Short mmCIF file of C-alpha atoms and ligand atoms in Angstrom, two decimals:
data_model
loop_
_atom_site.label_atom_id
_atom_site.label_comp_id
_atom_site.label_asym_id
_atom_site.label_seq_id
_atom_site.Cartn_x
_atom_site.Cartn_y
_atom_site.Cartn_z
CA MET A 506 77.28 66.24 99.32
CA SER A 507 73.80 64.57 100.07
CA ALA A 508 70.56 65.74 98.16
CA GLY A 509 68.93 68.61 99.60
CA GLN A 510 72.66 70.38 100.40
CA TYR A 511 73.99 72.78 98.31
CA GLY A 512 77.67 73.69 97.75
CA PRO A 513 81.04 71.66 98.72
CA ALA A 514 82.12 70.72 101.97
CA ALA A 515 83.74 73.75 103.93
CA SER A 516 87.70 74.21 103.64
CA LEU A 517 88.82 73.75 107.11
CA ALA A 518 92.04 74.99 108.71
CA ALA A 519 93.65 71.65 108.58
CA ASP A 520 92.92 71.66 104.73
CA ARG A 521 95.48 74.45 104.23
CA ARG A 522 99.10 73.22 103.34
CA PRO A 523 101.83 74.46 105.64
CA ALA A 524 104.20 76.82 104.33
CA ASP A 525 107.54 78.00 105.77
CA PRO A 526 106.94 81.59 107.01
CA ALA A 527 108.35 83.95 104.45
CA ALA A 528 111.59 85.10 105.76
CA TRP A 529 114.40 86.71 103.85
CA ALA A 530 118.49 87.68 103.76
CA TYR A 531 118.80 90.79 101.47
CA LEU A 532 121.77 93.02 100.45
CA LEU A 533 120.93 96.90 100.06
CA ARG A 534 122.92 98.80 97.40
CA CYS A 535 123.20 102.18 98.85
CA ALA A 536 123.98 105.51 97.50
CA ASP A 537 127.75 105.38 97.65
CA GLY A 538 127.64 102.05 96.47
CA SER A 539 128.17 100.08 99.38
CA LEU A 540 125.91 97.14 100.33
CA TYR A 541 124.05 96.64 103.56
CA ALA A 542 122.97 93.30 104.79
CA GLY A 543 119.67 92.60 106.37
CA TRP A 544 116.92 90.33 107.22
CA THR A 545 113.07 90.62 107.02
CA ASN A 546 109.74 88.83 106.69
CA ASP A 547 108.53 91.22 104.30
CA LEU A 548 110.60 92.38 101.51
CA ALA A 549 108.68 94.95 100.11
CA ARG A 550 107.73 96.80 103.40
CA ARG A 551 111.30 96.49 104.74
CA LEU A 552 112.35 98.14 101.34
CA ARG A 553 110.03 101.05 102.00
CA ALA A 554 110.88 101.55 105.39
CA HIS A 555 114.58 101.84 104.32
CA ARG A 556 113.80 103.98 101.65
CA SER A 557 111.29 106.41 103.75
CA GLY A 558 114.01 106.35 106.52
CA GLN A 559 110.94 105.14 108.89
CA GLY A 560 111.86 102.21 110.78
CA GLY A 561 114.86 101.42 108.39
CA ALA A 562 118.41 101.10 109.62
CA LYS A 563 120.43 103.90 110.65
CA TYR A 564 123.21 102.94 108.15
CA THR A 565 120.75 102.94 105.05
CA ARG A 566 119.10 106.35 106.49
CA SER A 567 122.78 107.76 106.54
CA HIS A 568 123.89 106.35 102.99
CA GLY A 569 121.14 107.42 100.66
CA GLY A 570 117.68 106.57 102.04
CA ALA A 571 115.63 106.99 99.41
CA ALA A 572 118.21 105.96 96.67
CA VAL A 573 118.78 102.37 98.22
CA ARG A 574 117.91 99.33 95.99
CA LEU A 575 117.61 95.77 96.46
CA ALA A 576 120.79 94.17 95.26
CA TYR A 577 120.20 90.42 96.60
CA ALA A 578 117.51 88.40 97.83
CA GLU A 579 117.30 85.11 99.23
CA ARG A 580 114.30 83.38 100.81
CA CYS A 581 114.69 81.69 103.68
CA ALA A 582 112.89 78.83 105.73
CA GLY A 583 111.75 81.20 108.63
CA LYS A 584 113.39 83.70 110.81
CA SER A 585 116.01 81.61 112.62
CA GLU A 586 117.36 80.82 109.33
CA ALA A 587 117.37 84.32 107.61
CA LEU A 588 119.15 85.68 111.08
CA ARG A 589 121.99 83.18 110.23
CA ARG A 590 122.10 83.84 106.76
CA GLU A 591 122.08 87.75 107.57
CA ALA A 592 124.94 87.17 109.77
CA ALA A 593 126.90 85.20 107.14
CA LEU A 594 126.17 88.05 104.51
CA LYS A 595 127.75 90.97 107.03
CA ARG A 596 130.68 88.58 107.40
CA LEU A 597 131.51 88.51 103.54
CA SER A 598 134.05 90.90 102.03
CA LYS A 599 132.93 93.58 99.77
CA SER A 600 133.98 91.44 96.67
CA GLU A 601 132.20 88.43 97.96
CA LYS A 602 129.17 90.52 98.23
CA GLU A 603 129.60 92.14 94.75
CA GLN A 604 129.82 88.72 93.60
CA LEU A 605 126.46 87.57 95.00
CA ALA A 606 124.92 90.67 93.88
CA ALA A 607 126.25 90.11 90.17
CA GLY A 608 124.92 86.73 90.20
CA TRP A 609 121.45 87.37 91.76
CA ALA A 610 121.05 90.41 89.09
CA ALA A 611 121.98 88.37 86.16
CA ARG A 612 119.49 85.54 87.36
CA SER A 613 116.99 87.42 88.25
CA ALA A 614 116.64 89.71 84.97
CA LEU A 615 113.04 89.64 83.71
CA THR A 616 111.70 89.45 80.58
CA LEU A 617 108.06 90.24 79.93
CA ARG A 618 105.90 88.75 77.24
CA MET A 619 102.77 87.54 76.00
CA ALA A 620 101.99 83.74 77.40
CA THR A 621 101.20 81.06 75.13
CA PRO A 622 99.37 77.66 75.77
CA GLU A 623 103.08 76.22 76.42
CA ASP A 624 103.39 78.27 79.85
CA ALA A 625 100.04 76.62 81.34
CA PRO A 626 102.05 74.36 83.31
CA ALA A 627 104.17 76.69 85.18
CA VAL A 628 101.56 79.29 85.36
CA THR A 629 99.08 76.46 86.87
CA GLU A 630 101.75 75.44 89.31
CA LEU A 631 102.30 79.05 90.65
CA TYR A 632 98.52 79.54 90.84
CA ASN A 633 97.99 76.62 92.58
CA TRP A 634 100.60 77.28 95.05
CA TYR A 635 98.18 80.14 96.40
CA VAL A 636 95.11 77.90 95.69
CA THR A 637 96.46 75.34 98.43
CA HIS A 638 98.42 77.53 100.82
CA GLY A 639 96.52 80.57 101.15
CA THR A 640 93.31 82.82 100.96
CA GLN A 641 94.65 84.96 98.27
CA THR A 642 92.15 83.26 96.01
CA PHE A 643 88.78 81.95 96.95
CA GLN A 644 89.52 78.91 94.71
CA TYR A 645 89.12 75.60 96.85
CA GLU A 646 90.50 72.98 94.20
CA PRO A 647 93.71 73.35 92.28
CA SER A 648 93.13 74.34 88.65
CA THR A 649 94.30 71.70 85.85
CA VAL A 650 96.69 72.40 83.24
CA GLU A 651 94.02 71.88 80.46
CA GLU A 652 92.01 74.74 82.41
CA TYR A 653 94.66 77.20 82.33
CA ARG A 654 95.77 76.42 78.70
CA GLN A 655 91.95 77.13 77.76
CA ASN A 656 92.25 80.31 80.34
CA ILE A 657 95.28 81.49 78.36
CA ALA A 658 93.98 81.18 75.25
CA GLY A 659 90.59 82.55 76.06
CA VAL A 660 92.13 85.74 77.50
CA LEU A 661 94.29 86.50 74.57
CA ARG A 662 91.35 86.70 72.42
CA ALA A 663 90.58 89.98 73.92
CA ALA A 664 93.34 91.06 76.57
CA PRO A 665 96.96 90.61 77.62
CA PHE A 666 98.15 87.53 79.48
CA LEU A 667 101.65 88.42 80.35
CA VAL A 668 104.37 86.15 81.75
CA ALA A 669 107.51 87.41 83.44
CA CYS A 670 110.22 84.94 83.19
CA THR A 671 113.79 85.09 85.06
CA ALA A 672 116.96 84.65 82.83
CA GLU A 673 117.04 80.95 84.08
CA GLY A 674 113.76 80.43 82.43
CA THR A 675 111.70 80.22 85.31
CA LEU A 676 108.13 81.71 85.99
CA ALA A 677 108.58 84.68 88.19
CA GLY A 678 105.08 85.90 87.85
CA PHE A 679 101.85 86.38 85.53
CA ALA A 680 99.22 89.33 84.94
CA CYS A 681 95.95 89.12 82.97
CA ALA A 682 92.67 90.47 82.36
CA HIS A 683 89.15 88.90 82.25
CA PRO A 684 85.75 90.46 81.39
CA TRP A 685 84.18 92.16 84.19
CA HIS A 686 80.77 91.22 83.12
CA THR A 687 79.35 89.59 79.99
CA ARG A 688 76.37 92.30 79.06
CA ARG A 689 77.56 94.29 76.37
CA ALA A 690 77.28 97.45 78.22
CA PHE A 691 80.42 96.18 80.51
CA ALA A 692 82.77 95.50 77.31
CA TRP A 693 85.11 98.36 78.36
CA ASP A 694 85.68 96.90 81.47
CA VAL A 695 88.02 94.04 82.71
CA GLU A 696 89.17 92.32 86.15
CA THR A 697 92.61 92.19 86.49
CA THR A 698 94.95 89.37 88.11
CA VAL A 699 98.36 89.39 89.16
CA TYR A 700 100.19 86.57 91.15
CA CYS A 701 104.28 86.12 91.64
CA ASP A 702 106.05 83.35 92.70
CA PRO A 703 106.58 82.98 96.36
CA GLY A 704 110.32 83.38 96.16
CA CYS A 705 110.07 86.58 94.08
CA VAL A 706 107.65 88.80 96.02
CA GLY A 707 108.36 92.26 97.03
CA GLN A 708 111.09 92.37 94.31
CA GLY A 709 109.42 94.73 91.78
CA VAL A 710 108.15 91.51 89.62
CA GLY A 711 104.53 92.79 90.12
CA ARG A 712 105.13 96.12 89.41
CA ARG A 713 106.55 95.29 86.36
CA LEU A 714 103.87 93.15 85.22
CA TYR A 715 100.69 95.40 86.15
CA THR A 716 102.42 98.69 84.68
CA ALA A 717 102.91 96.80 81.34
CA LEU A 718 99.28 95.05 81.77
CA LEU A 719 97.62 98.34 82.57
CA GLU A 720 99.15 100.30 79.81
CA LEU A 721 98.28 97.76 77.09
CA LEU A 722 94.74 97.72 78.31
CA ARG A 723 94.80 101.43 78.19
CA ARG A 724 95.92 101.27 74.49
CA GLN A 725 93.22 98.63 73.73
CA GLY A 726 90.68 101.37 74.88
CA TYR A 727 89.48 99.72 77.96
CA MET A 728 87.73 102.20 80.54
CA ASN A 729 88.16 100.35 83.85
CA ALA A 730 90.27 97.93 85.58
CA PHE A 731 88.63 96.32 88.78
CA ALA A 732 90.40 93.98 91.03
CA LEU A 733 88.77 91.52 93.79
CA ILE A 734 91.26 91.40 96.89
CA THR A 735 90.39 89.27 99.50
CA ARG A 736 90.98 90.74 103.09
CA PRO A 737 93.17 90.21 104.80
CA ASN A 738 95.72 90.52 102.04
CA PRO A 739 97.69 93.59 102.97
CA GLN A 740 100.34 92.86 100.51
CA SER A 741 98.07 92.83 97.86
CA GLU A 742 96.12 96.11 99.02
CA ALA A 743 99.44 98.12 99.27
CA PHE A 744 100.44 96.73 95.88
CA HIS A 745 97.28 97.96 94.30
CA ARG A 746 97.17 101.10 95.93
CA ALA A 747 100.82 101.73 94.94
CA LEU A 748 99.62 101.19 91.58
CA GLY A 749 96.87 103.98 91.66
CA PHE A 750 93.73 101.70 92.57
CA THR A 751 91.43 102.75 95.13
CA ARG A 752 88.87 100.72 97.10
CA TYR A 753 85.02 101.36 96.79
CA GLY A 754 83.63 98.59 98.60
CA VAL A 755 83.98 95.41 100.82
CA GLU A 756 81.59 92.63 100.89
CA LYS A 757 81.63 91.43 104.51
CA ASN A 758 82.10 87.63 105.33
CA SER A 759 82.05 86.97 101.55
CA GLY A 760 83.91 83.75 101.48
CA TYR A 761 84.91 80.75 103.63
CA LYS A 762 88.26 79.33 103.37
CA PHE A 763 90.78 77.22 105.45
CA GLY A 764 88.37 77.56 108.57
CA ARG A 765 87.69 81.47 108.37
CA TRP A 766 85.36 84.04 106.90
CA LEU A 767 87.11 86.24 104.65
CA ASP A 768 85.92 89.75 103.34
CA LEU A 769 86.34 90.61 99.74
CA GLY A 770 87.46 93.98 98.61
CA TYR A 771 86.54 95.95 95.38
CA TRP A 772 89.08 98.20 93.74
CA ALA A 773 89.17 100.15 90.64
CA LEU A 774 91.20 102.15 88.39
CA PRO A 775 89.80 104.11 85.39
CA LEU A 776 92.18 103.57 82.48
CA ASN A 777 90.79 106.13 80.02
CA PRO A 778 88.63 109.15 80.32
CA PRO A 779 85.15 108.32 79.21
CA ALA A 780 84.39 109.00 75.85
CA ASP A 781 80.73 109.49 74.54
CA PRO A 782 80.15 107.29 72.88
CA PRO A 783 83.04 105.11 73.40
CA ALA A 784 85.08 103.37 70.30
CA PRO A 785 84.97 99.90 70.49
CA VAL A 786 87.95 98.09 72.11
CA ARG A 787 90.93 97.06 70.30
CA LEU A 788 90.77 93.22 70.53
CA ARG A 789 94.53 93.05 69.45
CA LEU A 790 97.48 95.48 69.53
CA GLU A 791 99.98 95.34 66.61
CA ALA A 792 102.73 93.15 67.48
CA GLU A 793 105.29 95.92 67.69
CA GLU A 794 103.15 98.08 69.56
CA ALA A 795 102.73 95.71 72.24
CA ALA A 796 106.37 95.06 72.01
CA GLN A 797 107.17 98.50 72.83
CA VAL A 798 104.97 98.33 76.04
CA LEU A 799 106.75 95.29 77.14
CA ARG A 800 110.01 96.69 76.52
CA ARG A 801 109.25 100.45 78.11
CA ASP A 802 109.46 99.51 81.86
CA ALA A 803 112.59 97.28 81.64
CA PRO A 804 116.04 98.16 82.96
CA ALA A 805 118.47 99.22 80.06
CA ALA A 806 120.25 96.12 80.14
CA GLU A 807 117.31 93.94 79.60
CA GLN A 808 115.74 96.57 76.75
CA ARG A 809 118.97 95.26 74.69
CA ILE A 810 118.01 91.75 75.12
CA LEU A 811 114.18 91.96 74.76
C1 COA B 1076 100.55 91.27 95.63
C2 COA B 1076 101.93 90.86 94.48
C3 COA B 1076 101.35 90.56 93.19
C4 COA B 1076 102.63 92.21 94.38
O1 COA B 1076 103.94 92.04 93.50
P1 COA B 1076 105.44 92.22 94.36
O2 COA B 1076 106.22 91.97 93.11
O3 COA B 1076 105.32 91.71 95.50
O4 COA B 1076 105.20 93.77 94.58
P2 COA B 1076 106.23 94.77 93.88
O5 COA B 1076 107.71 94.81 94.70
O6 COA B 1076 106.29 95.22 92.52
O7 COA B 1076 105.82 96.08 94.83
C5 COA B 1076 105.36 97.13 94.28
C6 COA B 1076 104.72 98.30 95.24
O8 COA B 1076 103.64 97.58 96.05
C7 COA B 1076 103.75 97.98 97.36
N1 COA B 1076 104.01 96.80 98.21
C8 COA B 1076 103.91 95.44 97.44
N2 COA B 1076 103.98 94.66 98.58
C9 COA B 1076 104.05 94.99 99.68
C10 COA B 1076 104.25 95.12 101.09
N3 COA B 1076 104.27 93.68 101.55
N4 COA B 1076 103.94 95.97 101.93
C11 COA B 1076 104.15 97.42 101.48
N5 COA B 1076 103.79 97.74 100.22
C12 COA B 1076 103.64 96.61 99.49
C13 COA B 1076 105.26 98.85 97.25
O9 COA B 1076 104.59 100.21 97.33
C14 COA B 1076 105.76 99.06 96.08
O10 COA B 1076 106.22 99.96 95.77
P3 COA B 1076 107.50 100.04 95.22
O11 COA B 1076 107.76 99.43 93.75
O12 COA B 1076 107.85 101.67 95.02
O13 COA B 1076 108.69 99.64 95.88
C15 COA B 1076 102.64 89.88 95.14
O14 COA B 1076 103.46 90.18 96.24
C16 COA B 1076 101.93 88.50 94.96
O15 COA B 1076 101.70 87.67 94.19
N6 COA B 1076 101.44 88.24 96.35
C17 COA B 1076 100.72 86.69 96.65
C18 COA B 1076 99.24 86.64 95.61
C19 COA B 1076 98.35 87.84 95.53
O16 COA B 1076 98.14 88.32 96.72
N7 COA B 1076 97.86 88.06 94.47
C20 COA B 1076 96.96 88.97 94.34
C21 COA B 1076 95.70 88.40 94.45
S1 COA B 1076 94.36 89.84 94.64
#
């Protein structure tokens, strides 16, 4: 930047790191126990189509529709690989499919817990994937591990910083909350954030994290959760709508990244009824109360582990 200029050089389309287009081969467990094989480029949207009977498959419609659930998911490097894997899944015997489903369920069982500074390398790597490949965040430059170490410690002083880890110990996603504004009058408001590993999207990780995060914030006495969502980001918009947020505004052409102007959507979710005057926010919940919330949404098998 030369004297008299303001700000960084614009990020251009060529600055975006290329990523394989999202594609999945999957198995669904139907109401009668049978396993249906399919492929998709959007797991969450496809699951909804199967469950609603609109745009799903004839087989799932006639085998329990709304009750179908994900039994296996495999991220593939594009549509042709996903189609190949779908055909291979369809050729498997029932017991081979059951084996795959059992292995996937064991590997992807989630543990939710508060982050520690030792989580900073994994959290930084996950977040930086979106910084360098996508427009979900307006950030141009990758974060450093030290920045995230401080970020985790800073968040935990007044709000949860949650991580979801698989049984193999890898990070499936994280969710946290920051102060919405610094002035005292905003002390009851937070901005919430959630990012899942690209290999884990559409499998319920985000819902587990946000459900727990929002409940913890509610118990702490926060009034409002706000989320800032780049447009376009239909996945995050559908997700926030599903979790109860509503959009109350859009800033047009608010940011420029990877060679395009992007809008910014403002979303809100009231967490508690407005008490007058409000009690101060509890900066920390008792460890047992927080643990109860983190356990609450876990499937029965995981509740025993937690
Ligand atoms: C947005 C994100 C956090 C959602 O988490 P997720 O684990 O993929 O979402 P889930 O599988 O938990 O979906 C929960 C609900 O959201 C909705 N949803 C999620 N993705 C969707 C999609 N692609 N299309 C339609 N609905 C979707 C569904 O209603 C789903 O309902 P269900 O629980 O009844 O199936 C995750 O996809 C992600 O990390 N995306 C990239 C980063 C990002 O955009 N972060 C947010 C920045 S504002």
